[in-house]
Amino acid sequence: NAGVMQNPRHLVRRRGQEARLRCSPMKGHSHVYWYRQLPEEGLKFMVYLQKENIIDESGMPKERFSAEFPKEGPSILRIQQVVRGDSAAYFCASSRGHRETQYFGPGTRLLVL
Amino acid sequence: KNEVEQSPQNLTAQEGEFITINCSYSVGISALHWLQQHPGGGIVSLFMLSSGKKKHGRLIATINIQEKHSSLHITASHPRDSAVYICAAGPNTGNQFYFGTGTSLTVIP
């Protein structure tokens, strides 16, 4: 049973480009969480999704950021018109049910030049 | 003030020492999590607990709900335990986790 998969592991973008981060949860998990870890800072919650539904996006910046978890395929975190301040590690976690143990992916390190 | 506070921020220990990392939280929780983040950046969930004590190998996690405090203990520490240990509170209302800023542990051979 493969763990949580994230790709790409590293992503470099220039200011103004779009970044797409993908997360495939563990088999049997239908709950996905996205977190951001800024340099020298702790993890921050961004968004919580179940299949086809956004449950809680209270941690998402109001503009440029969006997330989806379609019926088929991975969850996607999309950042439009990236700025240097978006440079961070983005972690995805999945769980079987809400408030159950979350299993983390290896993260995607985004660098905006 | 953060909802989750950890101490110490940095900890250096000699191999074999007993280590304690503390976590205090201010929110009502459904569960408290201890995570380990290795230098390469990957995160592993060590414990999820809502009461009492859990043990896994040389790691022990305890929680006192009344005092809103949890501790992570490492017995017979080893250099491979060197990592950042993060406390995360899963609140009993709402969906988001609150994370501590982490304790950076270095175990010297």
mmCIF file of C-alpha atoms in Angstrom:
data_model
loop_
_atom_site.group_PDB
_atom_site.id
_atom_site.type_symbol
_atom_site.label_atom_id
_atom_site.label_comp_id
_atom_site.label_asym_id
_atom_site.label_seq_id
_atom_site.Cartn_x
_atom_site.Cartn_y
_atom_site.Cartn_z
ATOM 1 C CA ASN A 1 0.000 0.000 0.000
ATOM 2 C CA ALA A 2 1.790 3.067 -1.239
ATOM 3 C CA GLY A 3 1.855 6.088 1.026
ATOM 4 C CA VAL A 4 0.675 9.550 0.159
ATOM 5 C CA MET A 5 2.227 10.645 -3.108
ATOM 6 C CA GLN A 6 2.969 14.204 -4.066
ATOM 7 C CA ASN A 7 4.387 15.533 -7.268
ATOM 8 C CA PRO A 8 6.394 17.245 -8.298
ATOM 9 C CA ARG A 9 8.786 17.122 -5.367
ATOM 10 C CA HIS A 10 10.418 20.346 -6.460
ATOM 11 C CA LEU A 11 8.903 23.055 -8.616
ATOM 12 C CA VAL A 12 10.492 26.251 -9.846
ATOM 13 C CA ARG A 13 8.326 28.992 -11.264
ATOM 14 C CA ARG A 14 8.866 32.580 -12.314
ATOM 15 C CA ARG A 15 6.683 35.318 -10.899
ATOM 16 C CA GLY A 16 3.342 35.408 -12.650
ATOM 17 C CA GLN A 17 3.316 31.763 -13.700
ATOM 18 C CA GLU A 18 0.939 29.108 -12.427
ATOM 19 C CA ALA A 19 1.892 26.291 -10.074
ATOM 20 C CA ARG A 20 -0.021 23.010 -9.902
ATOM 21 C CA LEU A 21 0.714 20.663 -7.032
ATOM 22 C CA ARG A 22 -0.702 17.161 -7.023
ATOM 23 C CA CYS A 23 -1.507 14.829 -4.153
ATOM 24 C CA SER A 24 -2.609 11.211 -4.368
ATOM 25 C CA PRO A 25 -3.937 10.018 -1.011
ATOM 26 C CA MET A 26 -3.329 6.595 0.428
ATOM 27 C CA LYS A 27 -5.569 3.848 -0.872
ATOM 28 C CA GLY A 28 -8.859 3.884 0.977
ATOM 29 C CA HIS A 29 -8.465 7.471 2.171
ATOM 30 C CA SER A 30 -11.054 9.993 1.058
ATOM 31 C CA HIS A 31 -10.004 12.939 3.239
ATOM 32 C CA VAL A 32 -7.226 15.229 2.046
ATOM 33 C CA TYR A 33 -5.602 18.159 3.816
ATOM 34 C CA TRP A 34 -3.156 20.704 2.405
ATOM 35 C CA TYR A 35 -0.632 22.514 4.590
ATOM 36 C CA ARG A 36 1.978 25.146 3.856
ATOM 37 C CA GLN A 37 5.310 25.508 5.598
ATOM 38 C CA LEU A 38 6.973 28.826 4.955
ATOM 39 C CA PRO A 39 10.745 29.075 5.461
ATOM 40 C CA GLU A 40 11.621 29.161 9.149
ATOM 41 C CA GLU A 41 7.943 28.885 10.106
ATOM 42 C CA GLY A 42 5.638 26.136 11.271
ATOM 43 C CA LEU A 43 3.016 24.261 9.306
ATOM 44 C CA LYS A 44 -0.226 26.099 8.574
ATOM 45 C CA PHE A 45 -3.512 24.545 7.563
ATOM 46 C CA MET A 46 -4.780 25.587 4.163
ATOM 47 C CA VAL A 47 -7.714 23.454 3.077
ATOM 48 C CA TYR A 48 -9.582 20.242 3.850
ATOM 49 C CA LEU A 49 -11.330 18.295 1.097
ATOM 50 C CA GLN A 50 -13.281 15.142 0.636
ATOM 51 C CA LYS A 51 -13.985 13.623 -2.747
ATOM 52 C CA GLU A 52 -15.497 16.341 -4.940
ATOM 53 C CA ASN A 53 -16.112 18.647 -1.971
ATOM 54 C CA ILE A 54 -14.227 21.427 -0.258
ATOM 55 C CA ILE A 55 -15.064 21.076 3.416
ATOM 56 C CA ASP A 56 -12.993 23.864 4.912
ATOM 57 C CA GLU A 57 -10.843 26.385 3.057
ATOM 58 C CA SER A 58 -10.462 28.825 5.915
ATOM 59 C CA GLY A 59 -6.661 28.677 5.691
ATOM 60 C CA MET A 60 -6.454 29.430 1.990
ATOM 61 C CA PRO A 61 -5.444 32.899 0.815
ATOM 62 C CA LYS A 62 -8.506 34.560 -0.690
ATOM 63 C CA GLU A 63 -6.941 35.174 -4.080
ATOM 64 C CA ARG A 64 -4.880 33.110 -6.499
ATOM 65 C CA PHE A 65 -5.171 29.848 -4.549
ATOM 66 C CA SER A 66 -7.653 27.078 -5.274
ATOM 67 C CA ALA A 67 -7.939 23.377 -4.506
ATOM 68 C CA GLU A 68 -9.934 20.487 -5.833
ATOM 69 C CA PHE A 69 -10.293 16.769 -5.224
ATOM 70 C CA PRO A 70 -12.135 15.275 -8.181
ATOM 71 C CA LYS A 71 -13.960 11.980 -8.206
ATOM 72 C CA GLU A 72 -11.131 10.475 -10.214
ATOM 73 C CA GLY A 73 -7.491 11.446 -9.902
ATOM 74 C CA PRO A 74 -5.377 13.317 -7.416
ATOM 75 C CA SER A 75 -6.146 16.385 -5.386
ATOM 76 C CA ILE A 76 -4.756 19.528 -6.973
ATOM 77 C CA LEU A 77 -3.580 22.703 -5.264
ATOM 78 C CA ARG A 78 -3.372 25.469 -7.824
ATOM 79 C CA ILE A 79 -1.581 28.764 -7.347
ATOM 80 C CA GLN A 80 -2.116 31.349 -10.060
ATOM 81 C CA GLN A 81 0.233 34.253 -10.757
ATOM 82 C CA VAL A 82 2.780 33.107 -8.222
ATOM 83 C CA VAL A 83 4.770 35.639 -6.216
ATOM 84 C CA ARG A 84 8.037 35.202 -4.315
ATOM 85 C CA GLY A 85 6.127 34.950 -1.029
ATOM 86 C CA ASP A 86 4.514 31.723 -2.268
ATOM 87 C CA SER A 87 7.892 29.967 -2.014
ATOM 88 C CA ALA A 88 7.351 27.281 0.587
ATOM 89 C CA ALA A 89 6.963 23.574 1.164
ATOM 90 C CA TYR A 90 3.419 22.381 0.523
ATOM 91 C CA PHE A 91 2.402 19.196 2.282
ATOM 92 C CA CYS A 92 -0.601 17.052 1.641
ATOM 93 C CA ALA A 93 -1.973 14.592 4.178
ATOM 94 C CA SER A 94 -4.741 12.039 3.910
ATOM 95 C CA SER A 95 -6.877 10.134 6.363
ATOM 96 C CA ARG A 96 -9.511 7.447 6.251
ATOM 97 C CA GLY A 97 -11.967 9.550 8.189
ATOM 98 C CA HIS A 98 -12.172 12.986 9.646
ATOM 99 C CA ARG A 99 -10.090 13.415 12.817
ATOM 100 C CA GLU A 100 -8.328 10.128 12.230
ATOM 101 C CA THR A 101 -4.574 9.795 11.907
ATOM 102 C CA GLN A 102 -3.248 11.798 9.003
ATOM 103 C CA TYR A 103 -0.499 10.428 6.813
ATOM 104 C CA PHE A 104 1.739 13.005 5.199
ATOM 105 C CA GLY A 105 3.189 13.099 1.736
ATOM 106 C CA PRO A 106 6.824 14.058 1.098
ATOM 107 C CA GLY A 107 5.874 17.604 0.181
ATOM 108 C CA THR A 108 6.388 19.817 -2.853
ATOM 109 C CA ARG A 109 8.994 22.517 -2.511
ATOM 110 C CA LEU A 110 7.978 25.505 -4.564
ATOM 111 C CA LEU A 111 10.532 28.141 -5.424
ATOM 112 C CA VAL A 112 9.387 31.319 -7.122
ATOM 113 C CA LEU A 113 12.128 33.252 -8.863
ATOM 114 C CA LYS B 1 -0.298 34.088 21.150
ATOM 115 C CA ASN B 2 -0.178 30.767 19.291
ATOM 116 C CA GLU B 3 -2.756 28.140 20.051
ATOM 117 C CA VAL B 4 0.059 25.606 20.444
ATOM 118 C CA GLU B 5 3.337 26.336 22.190
ATOM 119 C CA GLN B 6 6.309 23.995 22.275
ATOM 120 C CA SER B 7 9.446 23.975 24.349
ATOM 121 C CA PRO B 8 12.303 23.912 24.007
ATOM 122 C CA GLN B 9 12.777 25.325 20.506
ATOM 123 C CA ASN B 10 16.172 23.695 20.166
ATOM 124 C CA LEU B 11 17.613 20.762 22.054
ATOM 125 C CA THR B 12 21.018 19.117 21.879
ATOM 126 C CA ALA B 13 21.577 15.836 23.695
ATOM 127 C CA GLN B 14 24.274 13.220 24.018
ATOM 128 C CA GLU B 15 23.502 9.802 22.681
ATOM 129 C CA GLY B 16 21.743 7.724 25.310
ATOM 130 C CA GLU B 17 20.124 10.636 27.138
ATOM 131 C CA PHE B 18 16.455 10.746 28.054
ATOM 132 C CA ILE B 19 14.707 13.549 26.181
ATOM 133 C CA THR B 20 11.493 15.411 26.912
ATOM 134 C CA ILE B 21 9.712 17.826 24.605
ATOM 135 C CA ASN B 22 6.748 19.761 25.928
ATOM 136 C CA CYS B 23 3.604 21.047 24.265
ATOM 137 C CA SER B 24 0.911 23.309 25.704
ATOM 138 C CA TYR B 25 -2.263 24.196 23.879
ATOM 139 C CA SER B 26 -5.086 26.628 24.484
ATOM 140 C CA VAL B 27 -7.872 25.164 22.328
ATOM 141 C CA GLY B 28 -10.267 22.377 23.202
ATOM 142 C CA ILE B 29 -9.054 19.321 21.354
ATOM 143 C CA SER B 30 -10.369 16.075 19.972
ATOM 144 C CA ALA B 31 -6.832 14.725 19.697
ATOM 145 C CA LEU B 32 -3.230 15.813 19.915
ATOM 146 C CA HIS B 33 -0.646 14.682 17.385
ATOM 147 C CA TRP B 34 3.105 14.396 17.521
ATOM 148 C CA LEU B 35 4.887 14.574 14.179
ATOM 149 C CA GLN B 36 8.503 14.069 13.207
ATOM 150 C CA GLN B 37 10.078 16.012 10.371
ATOM 151 C CA HIS B 38 13.448 14.798 9.170
ATOM 152 C CA PRO B 39 16.143 17.027 7.679
ATOM 153 C CA GLY B 40 15.029 15.982 4.215
ATOM 154 C CA GLY B 41 11.641 17.482 5.005
ATOM 155 C CA GLY B 42 9.394 14.424 5.122
ATOM 156 C CA ILE B 43 6.806 14.297 7.907
ATOM 157 C CA VAL B 44 5.853 11.199 9.844
ATOM 158 C CA SER B 45 2.954 10.947 12.237
ATOM 159 C CA LEU B 46 4.269 9.481 15.497
ATOM 160 C CA PHE B 47 1.268 9.545 17.807
ATOM 161 C CA MET B 48 -2.332 10.612 17.956
ATOM 162 C CA LEU B 49 -3.699 10.677 21.474
ATOM 163 C CA SER B 50 -6.677 12.085 23.300
ATOM 164 C CA SER B 51 -5.942 10.803 26.794
ATOM 165 C CA GLY B 52 -3.353 9.012 28.881
ATOM 166 C CA LYS B 53 -0.200 7.645 27.391
ATOM 167 C CA LYS B 54 1.030 5.843 24.296
ATOM 168 C CA LYS B 55 4.308 4.056 23.699
ATOM 169 C CA HIS B 56 6.010 3.005 20.496
ATOM 170 C CA GLY B 57 9.500 1.629 20.802
ATOM 171 C CA ARG B 58 11.650 4.222 22.547
ATOM 172 C CA LEU B 59 9.028 6.943 22.130
ATOM 173 C CA ILE B 60 6.406 7.746 24.740
ATOM 174 C CA ALA B 61 3.696 10.395 24.474
ATOM 175 C CA THR B 62 1.554 11.556 27.368
ATOM 176 C CA ILE B 63 -1.273 14.013 27.615
ATOM 177 C CA ASN B 64 -2.986 15.775 30.511
ATOM 178 C CA ILE B 65 -6.324 17.066 29.259
ATOM 179 C CA GLN B 66 -7.075 19.119 32.384
ATOM 180 C CA GLU B 67 -3.753 20.954 32.158
ATOM 181 C CA LYS B 68 -3.816 21.113 28.328
ATOM 182 C CA HIS B 69 -0.314 19.754 28.172
ATOM 183 C CA SER B 70 1.424 16.934 26.358
ATOM 184 C CA SER B 71 4.954 15.587 26.466
ATOM 185 C CA LEU B 72 6.985 13.508 24.065
ATOM 186 C CA HIS B 73 9.742 11.432 25.628
ATOM 187 C CA ILE B 74 12.574 9.643 23.888
ATOM 188 C CA THR B 75 14.448 7.054 25.893
ATOM 189 C CA ALA B 76 18.035 6.047 25.062
ATOM 190 C CA SER B 77 18.297 8.730 22.392
ATOM 191 C CA HIS B 78 20.227 7.996 19.227
ATOM 192 C CA PRO B 79 21.663 10.253 16.495
ATOM 193 C CA ARG B 80 18.999 8.973 14.100
ATOM 194 C CA ASP B 81 16.411 10.622 16.375
ATOM 195 C CA SER B 82 17.754 13.994 15.225
ATOM 196 C CA ALA B 83 14.793 15.743 13.636
ATOM 197 C CA VAL B 84 12.201 18.423 14.240
ATOM 198 C CA TYR B 85 9.353 17.275 16.458
ATOM 199 C CA ILE B 86 6.037 19.036 15.957
ATOM 200 C CA CYS B 87 3.012 19.083 18.199
ATOM 201 C CA ALA B 88 -0.363 19.559 16.485
ATOM 202 C CA ALA B 89 -3.738 20.106 18.127
ATOM 203 C CA GLY B 90 -6.835 18.826 16.404
ATOM 204 C CA PRO B 91 -9.639 20.992 17.777
ATOM 205 C CA ASN B 92 -12.982 19.560 18.803
ATOM 206 C CA THR B 93 -14.745 22.155 16.672
ATOM 207 C CA GLY B 94 -13.762 23.091 13.162
ATOM 208 C CA ASN B 95 -11.444 21.269 10.849
ATOM 209 C CA GLN B 96 -8.054 22.862 10.959
ATOM 210 C CA PHE B 97 -5.064 21.676 12.928
ATOM 211 C CA TYR B 98 -2.977 24.083 14.973
ATOM 212 C CA PHE B 99 0.731 23.389 14.834
ATOM 213 C CA GLY B 100 3.529 24.252 17.187
ATOM 214 C CA THR B 101 6.660 25.741 15.665
ATOM 215 C CA GLY B 102 8.589 22.566 16.371
ATOM 216 C CA THR B 103 11.485 21.454 18.528
ATOM 217 C CA SER B 104 14.729 20.881 16.686
ATOM 218 C CA LEU B 105 16.526 17.938 18.301
ATOM 219 C CA THR B 106 20.146 17.075 17.663
ATOM 220 C CA VAL B 107 21.568 13.935 19.244
ATOM 221 C CA ILE B 108 25.355 13.846 19.301
ATOM 222 C CA PRO B 109 27.158 10.487 19.180
#
